[in-house]
Every structure is written in C-alpha cells, then in structure tokens.
C-alpha cells in the first residue's frame, strides 16, 4: 500500500523504473524485518539497493507493508 508522498512519486516513474521498484518490493515483502531501520524513525524501515530507495513500515503481523517514500534513479546505479 502506498501513501503520500510515495503514491505521487510512484505515479511519475517510467515503465522501466516501475518494474525495478516492483522487483525491490518483492524482495522487501519476503523479509521486511531484515531491512535496516530508518536513521531517525525506528518504526520505519529504509531499503536502499541499486538506485532504489523505499521507506516503509509493516503492520503488527508484518503482512501488510505501508510505503511512505520511494525513489528510483534512472540508471539503476547505486546513489
């Protein structure tokens, strides 16, 4: 589930960027607890890999991920 501003950020991605984001979300969904905590908000997780950044939190049972921020670079290289 995307909330603002992530929803707006995802809406302007190219098809290729969206595909890369979908793949990253799949990795995150497999083990959300394995993603490092956000530096300033311990309830948030901060996934960064190959030019993709996703900030999210999981529901109490971890079955639903709430995405609060997304960033996907154009080249697929780490920022």
Coordinates of N, CA, C and O in Angstrom, one line a residue:
X1 N 0.8 -1.2 0.0 CA 0.0 0.0 0.0 C 0.9 1.2 0.0 O 1.8 1.3 0.8
X2 N 0.6 2.2 -0.9 CA 1.4 3.4 -1.0 C 0.5 4.5 -0.4 O -0.7 4.6 -0.6
X3 N 1.2 5.4 0.4 CA 0.6 6.6 0.9 C 1.4 7.8 0.4 O 2.5 7.6 -0.1
X4 N 0.8 9.0 0.5 CA 1.5 10.2 0.1 C 2.8 10.3 0.9 O 2.7 10.1 2.1
X5 N 3.9 10.8 0.4 CA 4.1 11.2 -1.0 C 4.5 10.0 -1.9 O 4.7 10.2 -3.1
X6 N 4.6 8.8 -1.4 CA 5.0 7.7 -2.2 C 4.1 7.4 -3.4 O 4.6 7.1 -4.5
X7 N 2.8 7.6 -3.2 CA 1.9 7.4 -4.3 C 2.2 8.4 -5.5 O 2.2 7.9 -6.6
X8 N 2.4 9.6 -5.2 CA 2.7 10.6 -6.2 C 4.1 10.3 -6.8 O 4.2 10.4 -8.0
X9 N 5.0 9.9 -6.0 CA 6.4 9.6 -6.6 C 6.3 8.4 -7.5 O 6.9 8.4 -8.6
X10 N 5.5 7.3 -7.1 CA 5.4 6.1 -8.0 C 4.7 6.4 -9.3 O 4.9 5.8 -10.3
X11 N 3.7 7.4 -9.2 CA 2.9 7.7 -10.4 C 3.7 8.3 -11.6 O 3.3 8.2 -12.7
X12 N 4.9 8.9 -11.3 CA 5.7 9.5 -12.3 C 6.9 8.7 -12.8 O 7.6 9.1 -13.6
X13 N 7.0 7.5 -12.3 CA 8.1 6.6 -12.7 C 7.8 6.1 -14.2 O 6.7 5.9 -14.6
X14 N 8.9 5.8 -14.9 CA 8.8 5.2 -16.2 C 8.5 3.8 -16.0 O 8.5 3.2 -14.9
X15 N 8.2 3.1 -17.1 CA 7.8 1.7 -17.1 C 9.0 0.9 -16.5 O 8.8 0.0 -15.7
X16 N 10.2 1.2 -17.0 CA 11.4 0.5 -16.5 C 11.6 0.7 -15.0 O 11.9 -0.2 -14.3
X17 N 11.5 2.0 -14.6 CA 11.6 2.3 -13.1 C 10.6 1.5 -12.3 O 10.9 1.0 -11.2
X18 N 9.4 1.5 -12.8 CA 8.3 0.8 -12.1 C 8.6 -0.7 -12.0 O 8.3 -1.3 -10.9
X19 N 9.1 -1.3 -13.0 CA 9.5 -2.7 -13.0 C 10.6 -2.9 -11.9 O 10.5 -3.9 -11.2
X20 N 11.6 -2.0 -11.9 CA 12.6 -2.2 -10.9 C 12.1 -2.0 -9.5 O 12.5 -2.7 -8.5
X21 N 11.2 -1.1 -9.3 CA 10.5 -0.9 -8.0 C 9.7 -2.1 -7.6 O 9.8 -2.5 -6.4
X22 N 9.0 -2.7 -8.5 CA 8.2 -3.9 -8.2 C 9.1 -5.0 -7.8 O 8.8 -5.7 -6.8
X23 N 10.2 -5.2 -8.4 CA 11.2 -6.2 -8.0 C 11.7 -6.0 -6.6 O 11.8 -6.9 -5.8
X24 N 12.0 -4.7 -6.3 CA 12.5 -4.4 -5.0 C 11.4 -4.6 -3.9 O 11.7 -5.1 -2.8
X25 N 10.2 -4.3 -4.2 CA 9.1 -4.5 -3.3 C 8.9 -6.0 -3.0 O 8.6 -6.4 -1.9
X26 N 9.2 -6.8 -4.0 CA 9.1 -8.3 -3.8 C 10.2 -8.8 -2.9 O 9.9 -9.6 -2.0
X27 N 11.4 -8.2 -3.0 CA 12.5 -8.6 -2.1 C 12.1 -8.1 -0.7 O 12.3 -8.9 0.3
X28 N 11.6 -6.9 -0.5 CA 11.2 -6.4 0.8 C 10.1 -7.3 1.4 O 10.2 -7.6 2.6
X29 N 9.1 -7.6 0.6 CA 8.0 -8.4 1.1 C 8.4 -9.8 1.7 O 7.8 -10.3 2.6
X30 N 9.5 -10.3 1.1 CA 10.0 -11.6 1.6 C 10.5 -11.6 3.0 O 10.4 -12.5 3.7
X31 N 11.2 -10.4 3.4 CA 11.8 -10.3 4.7 C 11.8 -8.9 5.1 O 12.9 -8.3 5.2
X32 N 10.6 -8.3 5.4 CA 10.6 -6.8 5.8 C 11.4 -6.6 7.1 O 12.0 -5.5 7.2
X33 N 11.5 -7.5 8.0 CA 12.2 -7.3 9.2 C 13.7 -7.2 9.0 O 14.5 -6.7 9.8
X34 N 14.2 -7.8 7.9 CA 15.6 -7.8 7.6 C 16.1 -6.5 7.0 O 17.3 -6.3 6.8
X35 N 15.2 -5.6 6.7 CA 15.6 -4.3 6.2 C 16.0 -3.4 7.3 O 15.3 -3.3 8.4
X36 N 17.1 -2.6 7.2 CA 17.6 -1.8 8.3 C 16.5 -0.7 8.7 O 15.7 -0.2 7.9
X37 N 16.6 -0.4 10.0 CA 15.7 0.7 10.5 C 16.1 2.0 9.9 O 17.3 2.3 9.6
X38 N 15.2 2.9 9.7 CA 15.4 4.3 9.3 C 16.2 5.0 10.3 O 16.1 4.7 11.5
X39 N 17.1 5.9 9.9 CA 18.0 6.6 10.8 C 17.4 7.4 11.9 O 17.9 7.5 13.0
X40 N 16.2 8.0 11.6 CA 15.6 8.9 12.5 C 14.2 8.5 13.0 O 13.7 9.1 13.9
X41 N 13.7 7.4 12.5 CA 12.4 6.9 13.0 C 12.4 5.4 13.1 O 12.3 4.7 12.1
X42 N 12.5 4.9 14.3 CA 12.7 3.5 14.5 C 11.6 2.6 14.0 O 11.8 1.4 13.7
X43 N 10.4 3.1 13.8 CA 9.3 2.3 13.3 C 9.4 2.1 11.8 O 8.7 1.2 11.3
X44 N 10.1 3.0 11.2 CA 10.3 2.9 9.7 C 11.5 2.0 9.3 O 12.4 1.9 10.1
X45 N 11.4 1.4 8.2 CA 12.5 0.6 7.6 C 12.9 1.4 6.3 O 12.1 2.0 5.6
X46 N 14.2 1.3 6.0 CA 14.8 2.1 4.9 C 15.6 1.1 4.0 O 16.7 0.8 4.3
X47 N 15.0 0.7 2.9 CA 15.6 -0.2 1.9 C 16.3 0.6 0.9 O 15.7 1.5 0.2
X48 N 17.6 0.4 0.6 CA 18.3 1.0 -0.4 C 19.2 0.0 -1.1 O 20.0 -0.7 -0.5
X49 N 19.0 -0.1 -2.4 CA 19.8 -1.1 -3.2 C 19.7 -0.7 -4.7 O 18.6 -0.5 -5.2
X50 N 20.8 -0.7 -5.4 CA 20.8 -0.5 -6.8 C 20.0 0.7 -7.3 O 19.2 0.6 -8.3
X51 N 20.1 1.9 -6.6 CA 19.5 3.1 -7.1 C 18.0 3.1 -6.7 O 17.3 4.0 -7.2
X52 N 17.6 2.3 -5.8 CA 16.2 2.3 -5.4 C 16.2 2.5 -3.9 O 16.9 1.9 -3.1
X53 N 15.3 3.4 -3.4 CA 15.1 3.6 -2.0 C 13.6 3.5 -1.7 O 12.8 4.1 -2.4
X54 N 13.3 2.7 -0.7 CA 11.9 2.6 -0.3 C 11.9 2.7 1.2 O 12.6 2.0 1.9
X55 N 11.1 3.6 1.7 CA 10.9 3.8 3.2 C 9.5 3.3 3.5 O 8.5 3.7 2.8
X56 N 9.4 2.4 4.5 CA 8.1 1.8 4.7 C 8.0 1.3 6.2 O 9.0 1.4 6.9
X57 N 6.8 1.0 6.6 CA 6.6 0.3 7.9 C 5.7 -0.9 7.6 O 4.9 -0.9 6.7
X58 N 5.8 -1.9 8.5 CA 5.0 -3.1 8.4 C 3.9 -3.0 9.5 O 4.1 -2.5 10.5
X59 N 2.7 -3.6 9.2 CA 1.7 -3.8 10.2 C 2.2 -4.7 11.3 O 3.2 -5.4 11.1
X60 N 1.5 -4.8 12.4 CA 1.9 -5.5 13.5 C 2.3 -7.0 13.2 O 3.2 -7.5 13.7
X61 N 1.5 -7.6 12.3 CA 1.8 -9.0 11.9 C 2.8 -9.1 10.8 O 3.2 -10.2 10.3
X62 N 3.2 -7.9 10.2 CA 4.1 -7.9 9.1 C 3.5 -8.3 7.8 O 4.2 -8.5 6.8
X63 N 2.2 -8.5 7.7 CA 1.6 -9.0 6.5 C 1.3 -7.9 5.5 O 1.1 -8.2 4.3
X64 N 1.3 -6.6 5.9 CA 1.0 -5.5 5.0 C 2.1 -4.5 5.2 O 2.5 -4.1 6.3
X65 N 2.6 -4.1 4.1 CA 3.7 -3.0 4.1 C 3.1 -1.7 3.7 O 2.4 -1.6 2.6
X66 N 3.3 -0.7 4.4 CA 2.8 0.7 4.1 C 4.0 1.5 3.6 O 5.0 1.7 4.4
X67 N 4.1 1.8 2.3 CA 5.2 2.5 1.7 C 4.9 4.0 1.9 O 3.9 4.5 1.4
X68 N 5.9 4.7 2.5 CA 5.8 6.1 2.7 C 6.6 7.0 1.7 O 6.3 8.2 1.6
X69 N 7.6 6.4 1.1 CA 8.5 7.1 0.2 C 9.2 6.2 -0.7 O 9.6 5.1 -0.3
X70 N 9.3 6.6 -2.0 CA 10.0 5.8 -3.0 C 10.9 6.7 -3.8 O 10.6 7.9 -4.1
X71 N 12.0 6.2 -4.2 CA 13.0 6.9 -5.1 C 13.6 5.9 -6.0 O 14.1 4.8 -5.5
X72 N 13.6 6.1 -7.3 CA 14.2 5.2 -8.2 C 15.0 6.0 -9.2 O 14.4 6.8 -9.9
X73 N 16.3 5.8 -9.2 CA 17.1 6.5 -10.2 C 16.9 6.0 -11.6 O 16.3 5.0 -11.8
X74 N 17.4 6.8 -12.6 CA 17.1 6.4 -14.0 C 18.0 5.4 -14.5 O 17.7 4.7 -15.5
X75 N 19.2 5.2 -13.9 CA 20.2 4.3 -14.5 C 20.3 3.0 -13.8 O 20.9 2.1 -14.4
X76 N 19.8 2.8 -12.6 CA 19.9 1.6 -11.9 C 21.2 1.4 -11.2 O 21.5 0.4 -10.7
X77 N 21.9 2.5 -11.0 CA 23.2 2.5 -10.3 C 22.9 3.0 -8.9 O 22.0 3.8 -8.6
X78 N 23.7 2.5 -7.9 CA 23.5 3.0 -6.5 C 23.8 4.4 -6.4 O 24.8 4.9 -7.1
X79 N 23.0 5.1 -5.6 CA 23.2 6.5 -5.4 C 24.3 6.8 -4.4 O 24.7 6.0 -3.6

